[in-house]
PDB file of C-alpha atoms in Angstrom:
ATOM      1  CA  MET A   1      -3.160  -6.855  15.502  1.00  0.00           C
ATOM      2  CA  ASN A   2      -2.233  -3.535  17.061  1.00  0.00           C
ATOM      3  CA  ILE A   3      -1.100  -1.024  14.429  1.00  0.00           C
ATOM      4  CA  LYS A   4      -0.153   2.379  15.825  1.00  0.00           C
ATOM      5  CA  ASN A   5       2.878   3.341  13.722  1.00  0.00           C
ATOM      6  CA  ILE A   6       3.094   2.838   9.958  1.00  0.00           C
ATOM      7  CA  LEU A   7       6.232   3.420   7.881  1.00  0.00           C
ATOM      8  CA  VAL A   8       5.766   4.556   4.273  1.00  0.00           C
ATOM      9  CA  PRO A   9       9.031   4.691   2.263  1.00  0.00           C
ATOM     10  CA  VAL A  10       8.692   6.995  -0.764  1.00  0.00           C
ATOM     11  CA  ASP A  11      10.819   7.889  -3.786  1.00  0.00           C
ATOM     12  CA  PHE A  12       8.445  10.502  -5.306  1.00  0.00           C
ATOM     13  CA  SER A  13       7.336   8.004  -7.979  1.00  0.00           C
ATOM     14  CA  GLU A  14       3.766   7.135  -8.919  1.00  0.00           C
ATOM     15  CA  TYR A  15       4.298   3.773  -7.226  1.00  0.00           C
ATOM     16  CA  SER A  16       5.084   5.322  -3.846  1.00  0.00           C
ATOM     17  CA  ASN A  17       2.288   7.886  -4.224  1.00  0.00           C
ATOM     18  CA  LYS A  18      -0.218   5.032  -4.600  1.00  0.00           C
ATOM     19  CA  ALA A  19       1.307   3.264  -1.607  1.00  0.00           C
ATOM     20  CA  LEU A  20       0.846   6.417   0.459  1.00  0.00           C
ATOM     21  CA  GLU A  21      -2.839   6.612  -0.502  1.00  0.00           C
ATOM     22  CA  TYR A  22      -3.268   3.038   0.657  1.00  0.00           C
ATOM     23  CA  ALA A  23      -1.316   3.666   3.872  1.00  0.00           C
ATOM     24  CA  LEU A  24      -3.676   6.530   4.718  1.00  0.00           C
ATOM     25  CA  LEU A  25      -6.606   4.085   4.554  1.00  0.00           C
ATOM     26  CA  TRP A  26      -4.867   1.864   7.101  1.00  0.00           C
ATOM     27  CA  GLY A  27      -3.909   4.867   9.208  1.00  0.00           C
ATOM     28  CA  GLU A  28      -7.547   5.964   9.414  1.00  0.00           C
ATOM     29  CA  THR A  29      -8.827   2.443  10.121  1.00  0.00           C
ATOM     30  CA  PHE A  30      -6.338   1.724  12.911  1.00  0.00           C
ATOM     31  CA  GLY A  31      -5.903   5.277  14.223  1.00  0.00           C
ATOM     32  CA  ALA A  32      -2.190   5.041  13.438  1.00  0.00           C
ATOM     33  CA  THR A  33       0.554   7.603  12.837  1.00  0.00           C
ATOM     34  CA  LEU A  34       2.269   7.563   9.424  1.00  0.00           C
ATOM     35  CA  THR A  35       5.967   8.259   8.971  1.00  0.00           C
ATOM     36  CA  ILE A  36       6.836   9.137   5.377  1.00  0.00           C
ATOM     37  CA  LEU A  37      10.479   8.206   4.826  1.00  0.00           C
ATOM     38  CA  HIS A  38      12.793   9.046   1.941  1.00  0.00           C
ATOM     39  CA  VAL A  39      16.184   7.347   1.614  1.00  0.00           C
ATOM     40  CA  ASN A  40      18.804   9.514  -0.073  1.00  0.00           C
ATOM     41  CA  THR A  41      21.026   7.113  -2.019  1.00  0.00           C
ATOM     42  CA  VAL A  42      22.071   9.451  -4.844  1.00  0.00           C
ATOM     43  CA  LEU A  43      24.575  11.320  -2.697  1.00  0.00           C
ATOM     44  CA  HIS A  44      26.494   8.141  -1.911  1.00  0.00           C
ATOM     45  CA  GLU A  45      27.106   7.613  -5.599  1.00  0.00           C
ATOM     46  CA  ARG A  46      28.752  11.035  -5.881  1.00  0.00           C
ATOM     47  CA  TYR A  47      30.927  11.180  -2.780  1.00  0.00           C
ATOM     48  CA  GLU A  48      33.331   8.840  -1.021  1.00  0.00           C
ATOM     49  CA  LYS A  49      32.730   9.034   2.701  1.00  0.00           C
ATOM     50  CA  ASP A  50      36.261   8.046   3.777  1.00  0.00           C
ATOM     51  CA  LYS A  51      37.862  10.739   1.615  1.00  0.00           C
ATOM     52  CA  LEU A  52      35.660  13.675   2.571  1.00  0.00           C
ATOM     53  CA  LYS A  53      35.072  12.914   6.263  1.00  0.00           C
ATOM     54  CA  GLU A  54      33.864  16.140   7.928  1.00  0.00           C
ATOM     55  CA  GLU A  55      33.051  17.820   4.617  1.00  0.00           C
ATOM     56  CA  TYR A  56      31.071  14.737   3.651  1.00  0.00           C
ATOM     57  CA  ARG A  57      29.002  14.856   6.820  1.00  0.00           C
ATOM     58  CA  GLU A  58      28.165  18.513   6.211  1.00  0.00           C
ATOM     59  CA  ILE A  59      27.091  17.724   2.658  1.00  0.00           C
ATOM     60  CA  VAL A  60      24.926  14.850   3.891  1.00  0.00           C
ATOM     61  CA  GLU A  61      23.263  16.978   6.548  1.00  0.00           C
ATOM     62  CA  GLU A  62      22.578  19.834   4.131  1.00  0.00           C
ATOM     63  CA  GLU A  63      21.129  17.555   1.465  1.00  0.00           C
ATOM     64  CA  GLU A  64      18.956  15.788   4.039  1.00  0.00           C
ATOM     65  CA  ARG A  65      17.579  19.149   5.213  1.00  0.00           C
ATOM     66  CA  GLU A  66      16.733  20.087   1.630  1.00  0.00           C
ATOM     67  CA  LEU A  67      15.089  16.718   0.995  1.00  0.00           C
ATOM     68  CA  HIS A  68      13.107  16.974   4.214  1.00  0.00           C
ATOM     69  CA  LEU A  69      11.711  20.313   3.039  1.00  0.00           C
ATOM     70  CA  LEU A  70      11.005  18.879  -0.414  1.00  0.00           C
ATOM     71  CA  LEU A  71       9.233  15.925   1.180  1.00  0.00           C
ATOM     72  CA  SER A  72       6.888  18.067   3.260  1.00  0.00           C
ATOM     73  CA  GLU A  73       6.196  20.373   0.285  1.00  0.00           C
ATOM     74  CA  HIS A  74       5.543  17.438  -2.060  1.00  0.00           C
ATOM     75  CA  PHE A  75       2.886  16.075   0.297  1.00  0.00           C
ATOM     76  CA  ASN A  76       1.621  19.480   1.405  1.00  0.00           C
ATOM     77  CA  GLU A  77      -2.000  18.534   0.637  1.00  0.00           C
ATOM     78  CA  LEU A  78      -1.854  16.112   3.578  1.00  0.00           C
ATOM     79  CA  ALA A  79      -1.417  18.922   6.101  1.00  0.00           C
ATOM     80  CA  ASN A  80      -5.100  18.819   7.101  1.00  0.00           C
ATOM     81  CA  HIS A  81      -5.533  15.052   6.822  1.00  0.00           C
ATOM     82  CA  PRO A  82      -7.060  13.403   9.927  1.00  0.00           C
ATOM     83  CA  VAL A  83      -4.165  10.922  10.072  1.00  0.00           C
ATOM     84  CA  GLU A  84      -1.120  12.191  11.959  1.00  0.00           C
ATOM     85  CA  ILE A  85       1.835  12.351   9.552  1.00  0.00           C
ATOM     86  CA  GLU A  86       5.549  12.734  10.200  1.00  0.00           C
ATOM     87  CA  TYR A  87       8.446  13.070   7.759  1.00  0.00           C
ATOM     88  CA  ASP A  88      12.019  11.836   7.840  1.00  0.00           C
ATOM     89  CA  VAL A  89      15.012  11.637   5.495  1.00  0.00           C
ATOM     90  CA  ILE A  90      18.013   9.359   5.895  1.00  0.00           C
ATOM     91  CA  SER A  91      21.052   8.619   3.730  1.00  0.00           C
ATOM     92  CA  GLY A  92      22.539   5.261   2.832  1.00  0.00           C
ATOM     93  CA  ARG A  93      24.156   3.244   0.060  1.00  0.00           C
ATOM     94  CA  SER A  94      21.201   0.858  -0.215  1.00  0.00           C
ATOM     95  CA  ALA A  95      17.569   1.928   0.031  1.00  0.00           C
ATOM     96  CA  ALA A  96      16.447  -1.525   1.198  1.00  0.00           C
ATOM     97  CA  ASN A  97      19.156  -1.879   3.851  1.00  0.00           C
ATOM     98  CA  SER A  98      18.552   1.667   5.086  1.00  0.00           C
ATOM     99  CA  ILE A  99      14.817   1.010   5.443  1.00  0.00           C
ATOM    100  CA  LEU A 100      15.489  -2.226   7.335  1.00  0.00           C
ATOM    101  CA  GLU A 101      17.927  -0.481   9.701  1.00  0.00           C
ATOM    102  CA  TYR A 102      15.355   2.267  10.270  1.00  0.00           C
ATOM    103  CA  LEU A 103      12.715  -0.355  11.087  1.00  0.00           C
ATOM    104  CA  HIS A 104      14.935  -2.010  13.672  1.00  0.00           C
ATOM    105  CA  ALA A 105      15.679   1.359  15.276  1.00  0.00           C
ATOM    106  CA  HIS A 106      12.056   2.562  15.558  1.00  0.00           C
ATOM    107  CA  PRO A 107       8.844   0.972  16.923  1.00  0.00           C
ATOM    108  CA  PHE A 108       6.844   0.465  13.715  1.00  0.00           C
ATOM    109  CA  ASP A 109       4.004  -2.038  13.386  1.00  0.00           C
ATOM    110  CA  LEU A 110       3.544  -2.034   9.604  1.00  0.00           C
ATOM    111  CA  VAL A 111       5.268  -0.959   6.381  1.00  0.00           C
ATOM    112  CA  VAL A 112       3.372   0.100   3.252  1.00  0.00           C
ATOM    113  CA  MET A 113       5.413   0.604   0.087  1.00  0.00           C
ATOM    114  CA  GLY A 114       5.124   0.498  -3.681  1.00  0.00           C
ATOM    115  CA  THR A 115       6.775  -2.061  -5.928  1.00  0.00           C
ATOM    116  CA  HIS A 116       7.545  -1.815  -9.632  1.00  0.00           C
ATOM    117  CA  GLY A 117       6.684  -5.479 -10.164  1.00  0.00           C
ATOM    118  CA  ARG A 118       9.715  -6.343 -12.313  1.00  0.00           C
ATOM    119  CA  THR A 119       9.851  -9.836 -13.798  1.00  0.00           C
ATOM    120  CA  GLY A 120      12.306 -12.055 -15.641  1.00  0.00           C
ATOM    121  CA  LEU A 121      16.028 -11.397 -16.006  1.00  0.00           C
ATOM    122  CA  LYS A 122      15.620  -7.714 -15.171  1.00  0.00           C
ATOM    123  CA  HIS A 123      14.284  -8.718 -11.761  1.00  0.00           C
ATOM    124  CA  VAL A 124      17.115 -11.203 -11.141  1.00  0.00           C
ATOM    125  CA  LEU A 125      19.736  -8.560 -11.915  1.00  0.00           C
ATOM    126  CA  LEU A 126      18.145  -5.542 -10.271  1.00  0.00           C
ATOM    127  CA  GLY A 127      16.088  -7.091  -7.509  1.00  0.00           C
ATOM    128  CA  SER A 128      13.431  -5.078  -5.745  1.00  0.00           C
ATOM    129  CA  VAL A 129      13.662  -2.828  -2.707  1.00  0.00           C
ATOM    130  CA  ALA A 130      10.107  -3.734  -1.717  1.00  0.00           C
ATOM    131  CA  GLU A 131      10.719  -7.474  -2.011  1.00  0.00           C
ATOM    132  CA  LYS A 132      13.896  -7.363   0.080  1.00  0.00           C
ATOM    133  CA  VAL A 133      12.125  -5.356   2.767  1.00  0.00           C
ATOM    134  CA  SER A 134       9.197  -7.816   2.649  1.00  0.00           C
ATOM    135  CA  ARG A 135      11.519 -10.780   3.159  1.00  0.00           C
ATOM    136  CA  LEU A 136      13.575  -9.300   5.986  1.00  0.00           C
ATOM    137  CA  SER A 137      11.311  -6.821   7.782  1.00  0.00           C
ATOM    138  CA  PRO A 138      10.608  -7.505  11.474  1.00  0.00           C
ATOM    139  CA  VAL A 139       7.013  -6.300  10.934  1.00  0.00           C
ATOM    140  CA  PRO A 140       4.364  -7.033   8.255  1.00  0.00           C
ATOM    141  CA  VAL A 141       4.843  -5.312   4.894  1.00  0.00           C
ATOM    142  CA  ILE A 142       2.118  -4.347   2.420  1.00  0.00           C
ATOM    143  CA  THR A 143       3.268  -3.886  -1.174  1.00  0.00           C
ATOM    144  CA  THR A 144       1.171  -2.072  -3.753  1.00  0.00           C
ATOM    145  CA  HIS A 145       1.470  -1.544  -7.498  1.00  0.00           C
ATOM    146  CA  ARG A 146       0.789   1.564  -9.535  1.00  0.00           C
ATOM    147  CA  GLU A 147      -2.472   0.000 -10.764  1.00  0.00           C
ATOM    148  CA  LEU A 148      -4.299   0.411  -7.454  1.00  0.00           C
ATOM    149  CA  HIS A 149      -7.871   0.755  -8.685  1.00  0.00           C
ATOM    150  CA  HIS A 150      -9.782   1.346  -5.461  1.00  0.00           C
ATOM    151  CA  LEU A 151      -9.078   2.049  -1.816  1.00  0.00           C
ATOM    152  CA  GLU A 152     -11.064  -0.486   0.171  1.00  0.00           C
ATOM    153  CA  VAL A 153     -10.613  -3.841   1.873  1.00  0.00           C
ATOM    154  CA  LYS A 154     -13.783  -5.881   1.462  1.00  0.00           C
ATOM    155  CA  ASN A 155     -12.382  -9.230   0.288  1.00  0.00           C
ATOM    156  CA  ILE A 156      -9.218 -10.717   1.787  1.00  0.00           C
ATOM    157  CA  LEU A 157      -7.510 -13.788   0.334  1.00  0.00           C
ATOM    158  CA  VAL A 158      -5.407 -16.013   2.603  1.00  0.00           C
ATOM    159  CA  PRO A 159      -3.556 -18.864   0.830  1.00  0.00           C
ATOM    160  CA  VAL A 160      -3.166 -21.866   3.153  1.00  0.00           C
ATOM    161  CA  ASP A 161      -0.575 -24.637   2.790  1.00  0.00           C
ATOM    162  CA  PHE A 162      -1.425 -26.302   6.138  1.00  0.00           C
ATOM    163  CA  SER A 163       1.849 -25.183   7.724  1.00  0.00           C
ATOM    164  CA  ASP A 164       2.312 -23.427  11.060  1.00  0.00           C
ATOM    165  CA  TYR A 165       3.053 -20.295   9.006  1.00  0.00           C
ATOM    166  CA  SER A 166      -0.488 -20.445   7.622  1.00  0.00           C
ATOM    167  CA  LYS A 167      -1.983 -20.701  11.106  1.00  0.00           C
ATOM    168  CA  GLN A 168      -0.162 -17.549  12.210  1.00  0.00           C
ATOM    169  CA  VAL A 169      -1.279 -15.644   9.123  1.00  0.00           C
ATOM    170  CA  THR A 170      -4.903 -16.788   9.382  1.00  0.00           C
ATOM    171  CA  ARG A 171      -5.176 -15.547  12.968  1.00  0.00           C
ATOM    172  CA  THR A 172      -3.817 -12.144  11.939  1.00  0.00           C
ATOM    173  CA  SER A 173      -6.136 -12.050   8.918  1.00  0.00           C
ATOM    174  CA  VAL A 174      -9.212 -12.485  11.113  1.00  0.00           C
ATOM    175  CA  GLU A 175      -8.205  -9.467  13.209  1.00  0.00           C
ATOM    176  CA  ILE A 176      -7.757  -7.352  10.077  1.00  0.00           C
ATOM    177  CA  ALA A 177     -11.031  -8.582   8.556  1.00  0.00           C
ATOM    178  CA  ARG A 178     -12.956  -7.575  11.683  1.00  0.00           C
ATOM    179  CA  LEU A 179     -11.751  -3.980  11.472  1.00  0.00           C
ATOM    180  CA  PHE A 180     -12.522  -3.664   7.764  1.00  0.00           C
ATOM    181  CA  GLU A 181     -15.692  -5.808   8.020  1.00  0.00           C
ATOM    182  CA  ALA A 182     -14.253  -7.860   5.173  1.00  0.00           C
ATOM    183  CA  HIS A 183     -14.998 -11.309   3.770  1.00  0.00           C
ATOM    184  CA  LEU A 184     -12.195 -13.870   4.221  1.00  0.00           C
ATOM    185  CA  HIS A 185     -11.286 -16.332   1.476  1.00  0.00           C
ATOM    186  CA  LEU A 186      -9.168 -19.338   2.500  1.00  0.00           C
ATOM    187  CA  LEU A 187      -7.536 -20.982  -0.515  1.00  0.00           C
ATOM    188  CA  HIS A 188      -5.514 -24.186  -0.744  1.00  0.00           C
ATOM    189  CA  VAL A 189      -3.784 -25.057  -4.005  1.00  0.00           C
ATOM    190  CA  PHE A 190      -2.757 -28.690  -4.362  1.00  0.00           C
ATOM    191  CA  GLU A 191       0.606 -28.103  -6.058  1.00  0.00           C
ATOM    192  CA  HIS A 192       0.955 -29.621  -9.508  1.00  0.00           C
ATOM    193  CA  PRO A 193       3.144 -32.752  -9.134  1.00  0.00           C
ATOM    194  CA  ASN A 194       6.148 -33.262 -11.361  1.00  0.00           C
ATOM    195  CA  ALA A 195       6.401 -36.088 -13.870  1.00  0.00           C
ATOM    196  CA  SER A 196       8.642 -38.258 -11.675  1.00  0.00           C
ATOM    197  CA  GLN A 197       5.873 -38.582  -9.091  1.00  0.00           C
ATOM    198  CA  PHE A 198       3.728 -40.454 -11.628  1.00  0.00           C
ATOM    199  CA  MET A 199       6.380 -42.895 -12.844  1.00  0.00           C
ATOM    200  CA  TRP A 200       5.039 -45.673 -10.628  1.00  0.00           C
ATOM    201  CA  MET A 201       1.366 -45.004 -11.422  1.00  0.00           C
ATOM    202  CA  PRO A 202      -0.815 -46.527 -14.169  1.00  0.00           C
ATOM    203  CA  GLU A 203      -0.746 -44.644 -17.482  1.00  0.00           C
ATOM    204  CA  ASN A 204      -4.326 -43.441 -17.153  1.00  0.00           C
ATOM    205  CA  VAL A 205      -3.613 -41.731 -13.811  1.00  0.00           C
ATOM    206  CA  ARG A 206      -2.588 -38.114 -14.160  1.00  0.00           C
ATOM    207  CA  SER A 207      -3.730 -36.742 -10.821  1.00  0.00           C
ATOM    208  CA  PHE A 208      -3.634 -37.691  -7.164  1.00  0.00           C
ATOM    209  CA  PHE A 209      -7.350 -36.934  -7.199  1.00  0.00           C
ATOM    210  CA  ASP A 210      -7.775 -39.901  -9.582  1.00  0.00           C
ATOM    211  CA  LEU A 211      -6.420 -42.138  -6.827  1.00  0.00           C
ATOM    212  CA  SER A 212      -8.600 -40.792  -4.035  1.00  0.00           C
ATOM    213  CA  SER A 213     -12.178 -39.807  -4.769  1.00  0.00           C
ATOM    214  CA  ASP A 214     -12.596 -38.116  -1.392  1.00  0.00           C
ATOM    215  CA  LEU A 215      -9.327 -36.139  -1.466  1.00  0.00           C
ATOM    216  CA  GLN A 216     -11.151 -32.891  -2.274  1.00  0.00           C
ATOM    217  CA  GLN A 217     -13.465 -33.317   0.723  1.00  0.00           C
ATOM    218  CA  ARG A 218     -10.610 -34.216   3.052  1.00  0.00           C
ATOM    219  CA  LEU A 219      -8.695 -31.105   2.007  1.00  0.00           C
ATOM    220  CA  LEU A 220     -11.768 -28.925   2.551  1.00  0.00           C
ATOM    221  CA  LYS A 221     -12.233 -30.467   5.982  1.00  0.00           C
ATOM    222  CA  ALA A 222      -8.607 -29.693   6.821  1.00  0.00           C
ATOM    223  CA  LEU A 223      -9.138 -26.129   5.600  1.00  0.00           C
ATOM    224  CA  GLN A 224     -12.138 -25.716   7.910  1.00  0.00           C
ATOM    225  CA  LYS A 225      -9.842 -26.132  10.913  1.00  0.00           C
ATOM    226  CA  TYR A 226      -8.296 -22.765  10.046  1.00  0.00           C
ATOM    227  CA  GLN A 227     -11.617 -20.964  10.438  1.00  0.00           C
ATOM    228  CA  ASP A 228     -12.283 -18.886  13.521  1.00  0.00           C
ATOM    229  CA  PRO A 229     -15.837 -19.819  14.629  1.00  0.00           C
ATOM    230  CA  SER A 230     -16.304 -16.340  16.116  1.00  0.00           C
ATOM    231  CA  TYR A 231     -16.110 -14.816  12.612  1.00  0.00           C
ATOM    232  CA  ASP A 232     -18.863 -15.618  10.114  1.00  0.00           C
ATOM    233  CA  ARG A 233     -17.664 -14.266   6.754  1.00  0.00           C
ATOM    234  CA  TRP A 234     -15.766 -17.117   5.094  1.00  0.00           C
ATOM    235  CA  THR A 235     -15.312 -18.750   1.706  1.00  0.00           C
ATOM    236  CA  LEU A 236     -13.232 -21.949   1.490  1.00  0.00           C
ATOM    237  CA  ARG A 237     -11.792 -23.238  -1.773  1.00  0.00           C
ATOM    238  CA  VAL A 238      -9.505 -26.109  -2.767  1.00  0.00           C
ATOM    239  CA  ILE A 239      -7.984 -26.037  -6.248  1.00  0.00           C
ATOM    240  CA  GLU A 240      -7.121 -29.451  -7.655  1.00  0.00           C
ATOM    241  CA  GLU A 241      -3.509 -29.172  -8.770  1.00  0.00           C
ATOM    242  CA  GLY A 242      -1.846 -26.136 -10.239  1.00  0.00           C
ATOM    243  CA  HIS A 243       1.068 -23.805  -9.703  1.00  0.00           C
ATOM    244  CA  ALA A 244       0.297 -22.069  -6.408  1.00  0.00           C
ATOM    245  CA  TYR A 245       1.265 -18.522  -7.388  1.00  0.00           C
ATOM    246  CA  ARG A 246      -0.696 -18.679 -10.662  1.00  0.00           C
ATOM    247  CA  GLU A 247      -3.822 -20.019  -8.983  1.00  0.00           C
ATOM    248  CA  ILE A 248      -3.600 -17.431  -6.196  1.00  0.00           C
ATOM    249  CA  ILE A 249      -3.356 -14.604  -8.723  1.00  0.00           C
ATOM    250  CA  LYS A 250      -6.147 -16.072 -10.859  1.00  0.00           C
ATOM    251  CA  TYR A 251      -8.429 -16.441  -7.834  1.00  0.00           C
ATOM    252  CA  ALA A 252      -7.694 -12.851  -6.791  1.00  0.00           C
ATOM    253  CA  GLU A 253      -8.594 -11.574 -10.261  1.00  0.00           C
ATOM    254  CA  GLU A 254     -11.801 -13.598 -10.556  1.00  0.00           C
ATOM    255  CA  ASN A 255     -13.111 -12.838  -7.059  1.00  0.00           C
ATOM    256  CA  ARG A 256     -12.392  -9.105  -6.754  1.00  0.00           C
ATOM    257  CA  ILE A 257      -9.878  -9.629  -3.964  1.00  0.00           C
ATOM    258  CA  ASP A 258      -8.695  -6.377  -2.350  1.00  0.00           C
ATOM    259  CA  LEU A 259      -5.850  -7.768  -0.243  1.00  0.00           C
ATOM    260  CA  ILE A 260      -3.783 -10.965  -0.164  1.00  0.00           C
ATOM    261  CA  ILE A 261      -2.147 -11.930   3.135  1.00  0.00           C
ATOM    262  CA  MET A 262       0.718 -14.437   3.014  1.00  0.00           C
ATOM    263  CA  ALA A 263       3.578 -15.740   5.122  1.00  0.00           C
ATOM    264  CA  THR A 264       7.156 -15.345   3.969  1.00  0.00           C
ATOM    265  CA  ARG A 265      10.019 -17.404   5.330  1.00  0.00           C
ATOM    266  CA  GLY A 266      12.673 -14.716   4.978  1.00  0.00           C
ATOM    267  CA  PHE A 267      15.379 -16.404   2.912  1.00  0.00           C
ATOM    268  CA  ASN A 268      18.960 -15.200   3.234  1.00  0.00           C
ATOM    269  CA  LYS A 269      20.609 -13.869   0.071  1.00  0.00           C
ATOM    270  CA  PHE A 270      21.976 -17.264  -1.021  1.00  0.00           C
ATOM    271  CA  GLU A 271      18.734 -19.122  -0.341  1.00  0.00           C
ATOM    272  CA  TYR A 272      16.796 -16.357  -2.091  1.00  0.00           C
ATOM    273  CA  PHE A 273      18.935 -16.566  -5.241  1.00  0.00           C
ATOM    274  CA  TRP A 274      18.240 -20.288  -5.574  1.00  0.00           C
ATOM    275  CA  MET A 275      14.637 -19.977  -4.386  1.00  0.00           C
ATOM    276  CA  TRP A 276      13.975 -16.938  -6.605  1.00  0.00           C
ATOM    277  CA  GLY A 277      10.423 -17.197  -7.737  1.00  0.00           C
ATOM    278  CA  SER A 278       9.045 -18.662  -4.499  1.00  0.00           C
ATOM    279  CA  THR A 279       5.279 -18.363  -4.179  1.00  0.00           C
ATOM    280  CA  THR A 280       5.137 -15.260  -1.974  1.00  0.00           C
ATOM    281  CA  GLU A 281       7.716 -13.328  -4.010  1.00  0.00           C
ATOM    282  CA  ARG A 282       5.931 -14.112  -7.275  1.00  0.00           C
ATOM    283  CA  VAL A 283       2.575 -13.098  -5.847  1.00  0.00           C
ATOM    284  CA  VAL A 284       4.065  -9.824  -4.562  1.00  0.00           C
ATOM    285  CA  ARG A 285       5.290  -9.024  -8.084  1.00  0.00           C
ATOM    286  CA  LEU A 286       2.237 -10.106 -10.062  1.00  0.00           C
ATOM    287  CA  ALA A 287      -0.838  -9.746  -7.847  1.00  0.00           C
ATOM    288  CA  PRO A 288      -3.662  -7.466  -9.054  1.00  0.00           C
ATOM    289  CA  CYS A 289      -4.072  -6.060  -5.533  1.00  0.00           C
ATOM    290  CA  PRO A 290      -1.950  -5.167  -2.479  1.00  0.00           C
ATOM    291  CA  VAL A 291      -0.141  -8.043  -0.753  1.00  0.00           C
ATOM    292  CA  MET A 292       0.687  -8.220   2.948  1.00  0.00           C
ATOM    293  CA  SER A 293       3.769 -10.334   3.693  1.00  0.00           C
ATOM    294  CA  ILE A 294       4.168 -11.553   7.256  1.00  0.00           C
ATOM    295  CA  ARG A 295       7.419 -13.178   8.305  1.00  0.00           C
ATOM    296  CA  SER A 296       6.950 -16.418  10.187  1.00  0.00           C
ATOM    297  CA  ARG A 297       7.741 -16.467  13.895  1.00  0.00           C
ATOM    298  CA  GLU A 298      10.528 -18.966  13.196  1.00  0.00           C
ATOM    299  CA  ALA A 299      12.123 -16.638  10.648  1.00  0.00           C
ATOM    300  CA  LEU A 300      12.003 -13.744  13.098  1.00  0.00           C
ATOM    301  CA  GLU A 301      13.642 -15.853  15.801  1.00  0.00           C
ATOM    302  CA  GLN A 302      16.496 -16.697  13.431  1.00  0.00           C
ATOM    303  CA  VAL A 303      17.481 -13.026  13.170  1.00  0.00           C
ATOM    304  CA  ALA A 304      16.565 -11.974  16.720  1.00  0.00           C
TER     305      ALA A 304
END
């Protein structure tokens, strides 16, 4: 994984400040340049572009200059940081869409940004800039929360569902683990079946594991195929039935995981509404540590 240019969208909140701290760790590790980006969306709520035309453009340019100065002053303490840092300000009606357009127009390798971790109805109505960018970004996205307790990557969790997506993510995870000298945890959660799947089974059977005594071993054996034999820091775990996102979060909490790396399919807006609460999106919102979302190759080809 070659990371030379990292984009860090900021909104001057504590969430984005924590994301910047984390991005600096990655910048130092990979020898990458950071671009701190602020999207000015307030102005678009005050002015109608079609009505003001030339005057509007002048207002936009002036406000962007002021914000650019504010941005560099706000992060003035980074002036002597060993990581090369650049600043940019753009304007747009939607922060998420503006960030995505910026990504497609510039050669970035990674995005690091904060998320507020909204849940429930508030999340359905308001959505999340970080989650939309994670779903649709052409490059991997790391999301962080305000509660970022330490800046290190020593334990990396990679959930595996035995799909081609998981193979892609595991290969990338090994490259990252080598640079951080981290321990890799491969986790498979056997999803909790619904009641209809047991209608044809005897009453005393409440688990597929009751029907196959060696199912646990067969799943572990399948998980071993995802290991890279050239890397020797692995832990493999199969959880016998549960809700994937809950078990991933629980495992991360109990095993001091510093980073979770997952694939995301990149649903369109209609698919996402009906699939709201998919495993990756829920983990992004609720994880106790940063989460790297990597779009599958198939998803990238769909929008290429």
